[in-house]
Amino acid sequence: MVDAVPELAANEDETTQYGLIHALVLDGKGRARPIDYTQLEVLQLGDEESVWLHWHRHHPQSQAWLRNESGLSDFACDLLLEENTRPRLLPLPGDELLVFLRGVNLNPGAEPEDMVSLRIFADSRRVISLRLRSLRSTDELLQQWAEGRGPKGPSEVILHLADALTEKVDQLIESLSEEADAMEESTAAGESYTEQGRVLLLRRRAASLRRFLSPQREIFTQLARNHLPWFANDDGDYWNELSNRLVRYLEELELIRERGHLIIESEQRRMSERMNRTMYLLAIITCFFLPMTFLTGLLGINVGGIPGADSRYGFVGACALMAVLGVSQWWIFRRLRWL
């Protein structure tokens, strides 16, 4: 029975006609056996066993089962099926939990920072999770059970899912940091970095991730402090470690945003310096030719008495005068260190 689990991992994106993506009974020792929808009504769990049911949130049969057969209250069902939500933790009566998490969207053609939602209900014997878009984190769980080292109970299922989601965030943040490094190296090398749209996209992606990770860190902190009776003894330490990792990620995201801002400032400062240098050269050229322009304009007016108008050497004399004037200006500009 256990050997069938990897096959389920390969078909995680294929929802059955009942909306049930995965259904596994955990043996409490690190392994699990798959069951199908028809076995849910007659399912009997052993003393150490628990069950994980993973549903497609928009499938009509999933919603019908959740409201009519799961035994959850209308309040819990409404929260699990609501269209828009944010990461949060909600304790329910009877030591039950509702956990809403976010994970990186690694589906083809999707933006990673457009995070996908995972809604979880858990108690001492079962975990019910719902998703709309596929999550690779569930594949890792199935592989762990196939190898006999998977979660042993509901609390560890939630912990492993949260850990897998956090690991994907780590990979995305690392790629964003490397992209910021490349931009900074390009700027430091004196290359003109004109693709400011990429810098703005980098800052937007960092801000989007930070929006969801900040409340998710609060969830992990609460789970580390609130030890329910069905939690494993060392769960608090793991939740605290996940919280600390998210703190580091949030600090890294804030640094990435600040680095993007500095890259834009550096490029704007470089453009301003280039513009000032260009305007300075234009001013020097204008100042250099202004006296000669004044002289040629003065000699070009149509009135009598223009010097050299009747002399065959008048033009040569005017050119010599302008040459002397140009050399004098060059010498003066050099002395003033304008050139």
mmCIF file of N, CA, C and O in Angstrom, residues 272-325:
data_model
loop_
_atom_site.group_PDB
_atom_site.id
_atom_site.type_symbol
_atom_site.label_atom_id
_atom_site.label_comp_id
_atom_site.label_asym_id
_atom_site.label_seq_id
_atom_site.Cartn_x
_atom_site.Cartn_y
_atom_site.Cartn_z
ATOM 1 N N SER A 272 22.139 62.623 -13.533
ATOM 2 C CA SER A 272 22.228 64.044 -13.199
ATOM 3 C C SER A 272 23.640 64.568 -13.404
ATOM 4 O O SER A 272 23.836 65.667 -13.949
ATOM 5 N N GLU A 273 24.646 63.776 -12.983
ATOM 6 C CA GLU A 273 26.031 64.197 -13.188
ATOM 7 C C GLU A 273 26.375 64.280 -14.669
ATOM 8 O O GLU A 273 27.077 65.205 -15.098
ATOM 9 N N ARG A 274 25.880 63.316 -15.437
ATOM 10 C CA ARG A 274 26.123 63.353 -16.875
ATOM 11 C C ARG A 274 25.468 64.575 -17.503
ATOM 12 O O ARG A 274 26.057 65.244 -18.372
ATOM 13 N N MET A 275 24.263 64.885 -17.075
ATOM 14 C CA MET A 275 23.579 66.062 -17.607
ATOM 15 C C MET A 275 24.300 67.343 -17.212
ATOM 16 O O MET A 275 24.467 68.261 -18.037
ATOM 17 N N ASN A 276 24.752 67.420 -15.961
ATOM 18 C CA ASN A 276 25.485 68.613 -15.516
ATOM 19 C C ASN A 276 26.782 68.781 -16.287
ATOM 20 O O ASN A 276 27.164 69.913 -16.638
ATOM 21 N N ARG A 277 27.475 67.666 -16.542
ATOM 22 C CA ARG A 277 28.728 67.747 -17.298
ATOM 23 C C ARG A 277 28.466 68.206 -18.729
ATOM 24 O O ARG A 277 29.218 69.014 -19.284
ATOM 25 N N THR A 278 27.380 67.708 -19.319
ATOM 26 C CA THR A 278 27.034 68.119 -20.679
ATOM 27 C C THR A 278 26.683 69.600 -20.729
ATOM 28 O O THR A 278 27.128 70.334 -21.633
ATOM 29 N N MET A 279 25.878 70.023 -19.753
ATOM 30 C CA MET A 279 25.515 71.441 -19.714
ATOM 31 C C MET A 279 26.740 72.327 -19.472
ATOM 32 O O MET A 279 26.849 73.434 -20.011
ATOM 33 N N TYR A 280 27.688 71.853 -18.683
ATOM 34 C CA TYR A 280 28.916 72.611 -18.420
ATOM 35 C C TYR A 280 29.727 72.770 -19.702
ATOM 36 O O TYR A 280 30.215 73.872 -20.021
ATOM 37 N N LEU A 281 29.875 71.665 -20.471
ATOM 38 C CA LEU A 281 30.612 71.754 -21.732
ATOM 39 C C LEU A 281 29.926 72.692 -22.720
ATOM 40 O O LEU A 281 30.585 73.462 -23.429
ATOM 41 N N LEU A 282 28.601 72.613 -22.773
ATOM 42 C CA LEU A 282 27.863 73.517 -23.659
ATOM 43 C C LEU A 282 28.057 74.972 -23.238
ATOM 44 O O LEU A 282 28.179 75.878 -24.083
ATOM 45 N N ALA A 283 28.085 75.219 -21.928
ATOM 46 C CA ALA A 283 28.304 76.584 -21.446
ATOM 47 C C ALA A 283 29.696 77.087 -21.815
ATOM 48 O O ALA A 283 29.873 78.254 -22.213
ATOM 49 N N ILE A 284 30.729 76.199 -21.688
ATOM 50 C CA ILE A 284 32.092 76.586 -22.053
ATOM 51 C C ILE A 284 32.185 76.899 -23.543
ATOM 52 O O ILE A 284 32.788 77.901 -23.966
ATOM 53 N N ILE A 285 31.575 76.034 -24.365
ATOM 54 C CA ILE A 285 31.598 76.264 -25.818
ATOM 55 C C ILE A 285 30.894 77.566 -26.170
ATOM 56 O O ILE A 285 31.365 78.370 -26.993
ATOM 57 N N THR A 286 29.745 77.793 -25.529
ATOM 58 C CA THR A 286 29.013 79.037 -25.788
ATOM 59 C C THR A 286 29.843 80.245 -25.374
ATOM 60 O O THR A 286 29.926 81.244 -26.121
ATOM 61 N N CYS A 287 30.461 80.129 -24.208
ATOM 62 C CA CYS A 287 31.295 81.238 -23.721
ATOM 63 C C CYS A 287 32.507 81.454 -24.626
ATOM 64 O O CYS A 287 32.944 82.590 -24.845
ATOM 65 N N PHE A 288 33.057 80.376 -25.191
ATOM 66 C CA PHE A 288 34.235 80.468 -26.047
ATOM 67 C C PHE A 288 33.909 81.177 -27.360
ATOM 68 O O PHE A 288 34.679 82.023 -27.857
ATOM 69 N N PHE A 289 32.794 80.855 -27.953
ATOM 70 C CA PHE A 289 32.447 81.412 -29.254
ATOM 71 C C PHE A 289 31.653 82.709 -29.169
ATOM 72 O O PHE A 289 31.448 83.373 -30.192
ATOM 73 N N LEU A 290 31.197 83.092 -28.001
ATOM 74 C CA LEU A 290 30.383 84.298 -27.885
ATOM 75 C C LEU A 290 31.127 85.568 -28.332
ATOM 76 O O LEU A 290 30.565 86.364 -29.117
ATOM 77 N N PRO A 291 32.377 85.813 -27.892
ATOM 78 C CA PRO A 291 33.081 87.030 -28.372
ATOM 79 C C PRO A 291 33.274 87.042 -29.880
ATOM 80 O O PRO A 291 33.120 88.096 -30.528
ATOM 81 N N MET A 292 33.632 85.875 -30.462
ATOM 82 C CA MET A 292 33.827 85.825 -31.908
ATOM 83 C C MET A 292 32.515 86.031 -32.647
ATOM 84 O O MET A 292 32.471 86.656 -33.715
ATOM 85 N N THR A 293 31.429 85.490 -32.083
ATOM 86 C CA THR A 293 30.115 85.704 -32.697
ATOM 87 C C THR A 293 29.740 87.183 -32.651
ATOM 88 O O THR A 293 29.190 87.733 -33.621
ATOM 89 N N PHE A 294 30.053 87.822 -31.510
ATOM 90 C CA PHE A 294 29.784 89.256 -31.398
ATOM 91 C C PHE A 294 30.593 90.041 -32.424
ATOM 92 O O PHE A 294 30.090 90.979 -33.071
ATOM 93 N N LEU A 295 31.890 89.647 -32.616
ATOM 94 C CA LEU A 295 32.751 90.355 -33.560
ATOM 95 C C LEU A 295 32.276 90.184 -34.990
ATOM 96 O O LEU A 295 32.174 91.160 -35.755
ATOM 97 N N THR A 296 31.942 88.972 -35.386
ATOM 98 C CA THR A 296 31.466 88.744 -36.758
ATOM 99 C C THR A 296 30.125 89.418 -36.989
ATOM 100 O O THR A 296 29.844 89.935 -38.085
ATOM 101 N N GLY A 297 29.275 89.453 -35.961
ATOM 102 C CA GLY A 297 28.000 90.158 -36.109
ATOM 103 C C GLY A 297 28.196 91.644 -36.256
ATOM 104 O O GLY A 297 27.483 92.318 -37.030
ATOM 105 N N LEU A 298 29.156 92.177 -35.508
ATOM 106 C CA LEU A 298 29.431 93.612 -35.585
ATOM 107 C C LEU A 298 29.980 93.991 -36.954
ATOM 108 O O LEU A 298 29.628 95.037 -37.522
ATOM 109 N N LEU A 299 30.872 93.142 -37.505
ATOM 110 C CA LEU A 299 31.451 93.437 -38.814
ATOM 111 C C LEU A 299 30.479 93.166 -39.956
ATOM 112 O O LEU A 299 30.735 93.573 -41.100
ATOM 113 N N GLY A 300 29.404 92.493 -39.670
ATOM 114 C CA GLY A 300 28.465 92.140 -40.739
ATOM 115 C C GLY A 300 27.302 93.084 -40.895
ATOM 116 O O GLY A 300 26.422 92.828 -41.721
ATOM 117 N N ILE A 301 27.228 94.162 -40.124
ATOM 118 C CA ILE A 301 26.092 95.084 -40.251
ATOM 119 C C ILE A 301 26.255 95.953 -41.496
ATOM 120 O O ILE A 301 27.371 96.281 -41.915
ATOM 121 N N ASN A 302 25.157 96.325 -42.126
ATOM 122 C CA ASN A 302 25.174 97.095 -43.376
ATOM 123 C C ASN A 302 25.162 98.597 -43.113
ATOM 124 O O ASN A 302 24.182 99.300 -43.376
ATOM 125 N N VAL A 303 26.235 99.114 -42.566
ATOM 126 C CA VAL A 303 26.403 100.567 -42.377
ATOM 127 C C VAL A 303 27.791 100.929 -42.861
ATOM 128 O O VAL A 303 28.704 100.093 -42.968
ATOM 129 N N GLY A 304 27.965 102.180 -43.186
ATOM 130 C CA GLY A 304 29.268 102.643 -43.667
ATOM 131 C C GLY A 304 30.296 102.703 -42.550
ATOM 132 O O GLY A 304 29.972 102.774 -41.376
ATOM 133 N N GLY A 305 31.555 102.682 -42.973
ATOM 134 C CA GLY A 305 32.640 102.818 -42.008
ATOM 135 C C GLY A 305 33.120 101.526 -41.397
ATOM 136 O O GLY A 305 33.863 101.553 -40.406
ATOM 137 N N ILE A 306 32.712 100.377 -41.945
ATOM 138 C CA ILE A 306 33.193 99.111 -41.418
ATOM 139 C C ILE A 306 34.687 99.016 -41.700
ATOM 140 O O ILE A 306 35.120 99.151 -42.861
ATOM 141 N N PRO A 307 35.538 98.772 -40.689
ATOM 142 C CA PRO A 307 36.977 98.702 -40.914
ATOM 143 C C PRO A 307 37.346 97.567 -41.878
ATOM 144 O O PRO A 307 36.845 96.454 -41.755
ATOM 145 N N GLY A 308 38.184 97.893 -42.838
ATOM 146 C CA GLY A 308 38.666 96.893 -43.781
ATOM 147 C C GLY A 308 37.712 96.566 -44.890
ATOM 148 O O GLY A 308 37.965 95.642 -45.661
ATOM 149 N N ALA A 309 36.605 97.313 -45.007
ATOM 150 C CA ALA A 309 35.627 97.003 -46.044
ATOM 151 C C ALA A 309 36.203 97.222 -47.437
ATOM 152 O O ALA A 309 35.851 96.509 -48.386
ATOM 153 N N ASP A 310 37.129 98.189 -47.578
ATOM 154 C CA ASP A 310 37.697 98.500 -48.890
ATOM 155 C C ASP A 310 39.102 97.941 -49.052
ATOM 156 O O ASP A 310 39.765 98.187 -50.063
ATOM 157 N N SER A 311 39.572 97.181 -48.053
ATOM 158 C CA SER A 311 40.930 96.646 -48.120
ATOM 159 C C SER A 311 40.896 95.200 -48.590
ATOM 160 O O SER A 311 40.032 94.420 -48.198
ATOM 161 N N ARG A 312 41.874 94.832 -49.436
ATOM 162 C CA ARG A 312 41.956 93.468 -49.926
ATOM 163 C C ARG A 312 42.400 92.504 -48.821
ATOM 164 O O ARG A 312 42.265 91.283 -48.963
ATOM 165 N N TYR A 313 42.944 93.022 -47.731
ATOM 166 C CA TYR A 313 43.375 92.177 -46.616
ATOM 167 C C TYR A 313 42.418 92.244 -45.409
ATOM 168 O O TYR A 313 42.747 91.782 -44.318
ATOM 169 N N GLY A 314 41.234 92.793 -45.640
ATOM 170 C CA GLY A 314 40.281 92.938 -44.539
ATOM 171 C C GLY A 314 39.833 91.589 -43.970
ATOM 172 O O GLY A 314 39.770 91.394 -42.746
ATOM 173 N N PHE A 315 39.531 90.638 -44.838
ATOM 174 C CA PHE A 315 39.059 89.332 -44.368
ATOM 175 C C PHE A 315 40.159 88.608 -43.602
ATOM 176 O O PHE A 315 39.920 88.005 -42.537
ATOM 177 N N VAL A 316 41.403 88.658 -44.136
ATOM 178 C CA VAL A 316 42.528 88.006 -43.467
ATOM 179 C C VAL A 316 42.748 88.629 -42.089
ATOM 180 O O VAL A 316 42.999 87.940 -41.089
ATOM 181 N N GLY A 317 42.628 89.962 -42.040
ATOM 182 C CA GLY A 317 42.806 90.644 -40.760
ATOM 183 C C GLY A 317 41.740 90.243 -39.756
ATOM 184 O O GLY A 317 42.042 90.049 -38.566
ATOM 185 N N ALA A 318 40.485 90.114 -40.209
ATOM 186 C CA ALA A 318 39.399 89.719 -39.308
ATOM 187 C C ALA A 318 39.623 88.296 -38.790
ATOM 188 O O ALA A 318 39.434 87.997 -37.611
ATOM 189 N N CYS A 319 40.086 87.397 -39.692
ATOM 190 C CA CYS A 319 40.358 86.016 -39.268
ATOM 191 C C CYS A 319 41.507 85.984 -38.265
ATOM 192 O O CYS A 319 41.467 85.227 -37.274
ATOM 193 N N ALA A 320 42.546 86.764 -38.500
ATOM 194 C CA ALA A 320 43.686 86.803 -37.570
ATOM 195 C C ALA A 320 43.239 87.325 -36.217
ATOM 196 O O ALA A 320 43.652 86.828 -35.154
ATOM 197 N N LEU A 321 42.352 88.357 -36.229
ATOM 198 C CA LEU A 321 41.849 88.912 -34.966
ATOM 199 C C LEU A 321 41.069 87.862 -34.178
ATOM 200 O O LEU A 321 41.224 87.737 -32.964
ATOM 201 N N MET A 322 40.240 87.093 -34.889
ATOM 202 C CA MET A 322 39.462 86.060 -34.185
ATOM 203 C C MET A 322 40.355 84.940 -33.677
ATOM 204 O O MET A 322 40.112 84.355 -32.619
ATOM 205 N N ALA A 323 41.433 84.618 -34.436
ATOM 206 C CA ALA A 323 42.365 83.591 -33.967
ATOM 207 C C ALA A 323 43.065 84.031 -32.695
ATOM 208 O O ALA A 323 43.208 83.259 -31.741
ATOM 209 N N VAL A 324 43.503 85.316 -32.680
ATOM 210 C CA VAL A 324 44.144 85.842 -31.475
ATOM 211 C C VAL A 324 43.162 85.840 -30.304
ATOM 212 O O VAL A 324 43.501 85.476 -29.169
ATOM 213 N N LEU A 325 41.912 86.202 -30.594
ATOM 214 C CA LEU A 325 40.884 86.218 -29.554
ATOM 215 C C LEU A 325 40.621 84.809 -29.019
ATOM 216 O O LEU A 325 40.491 84.596 -27.811
#
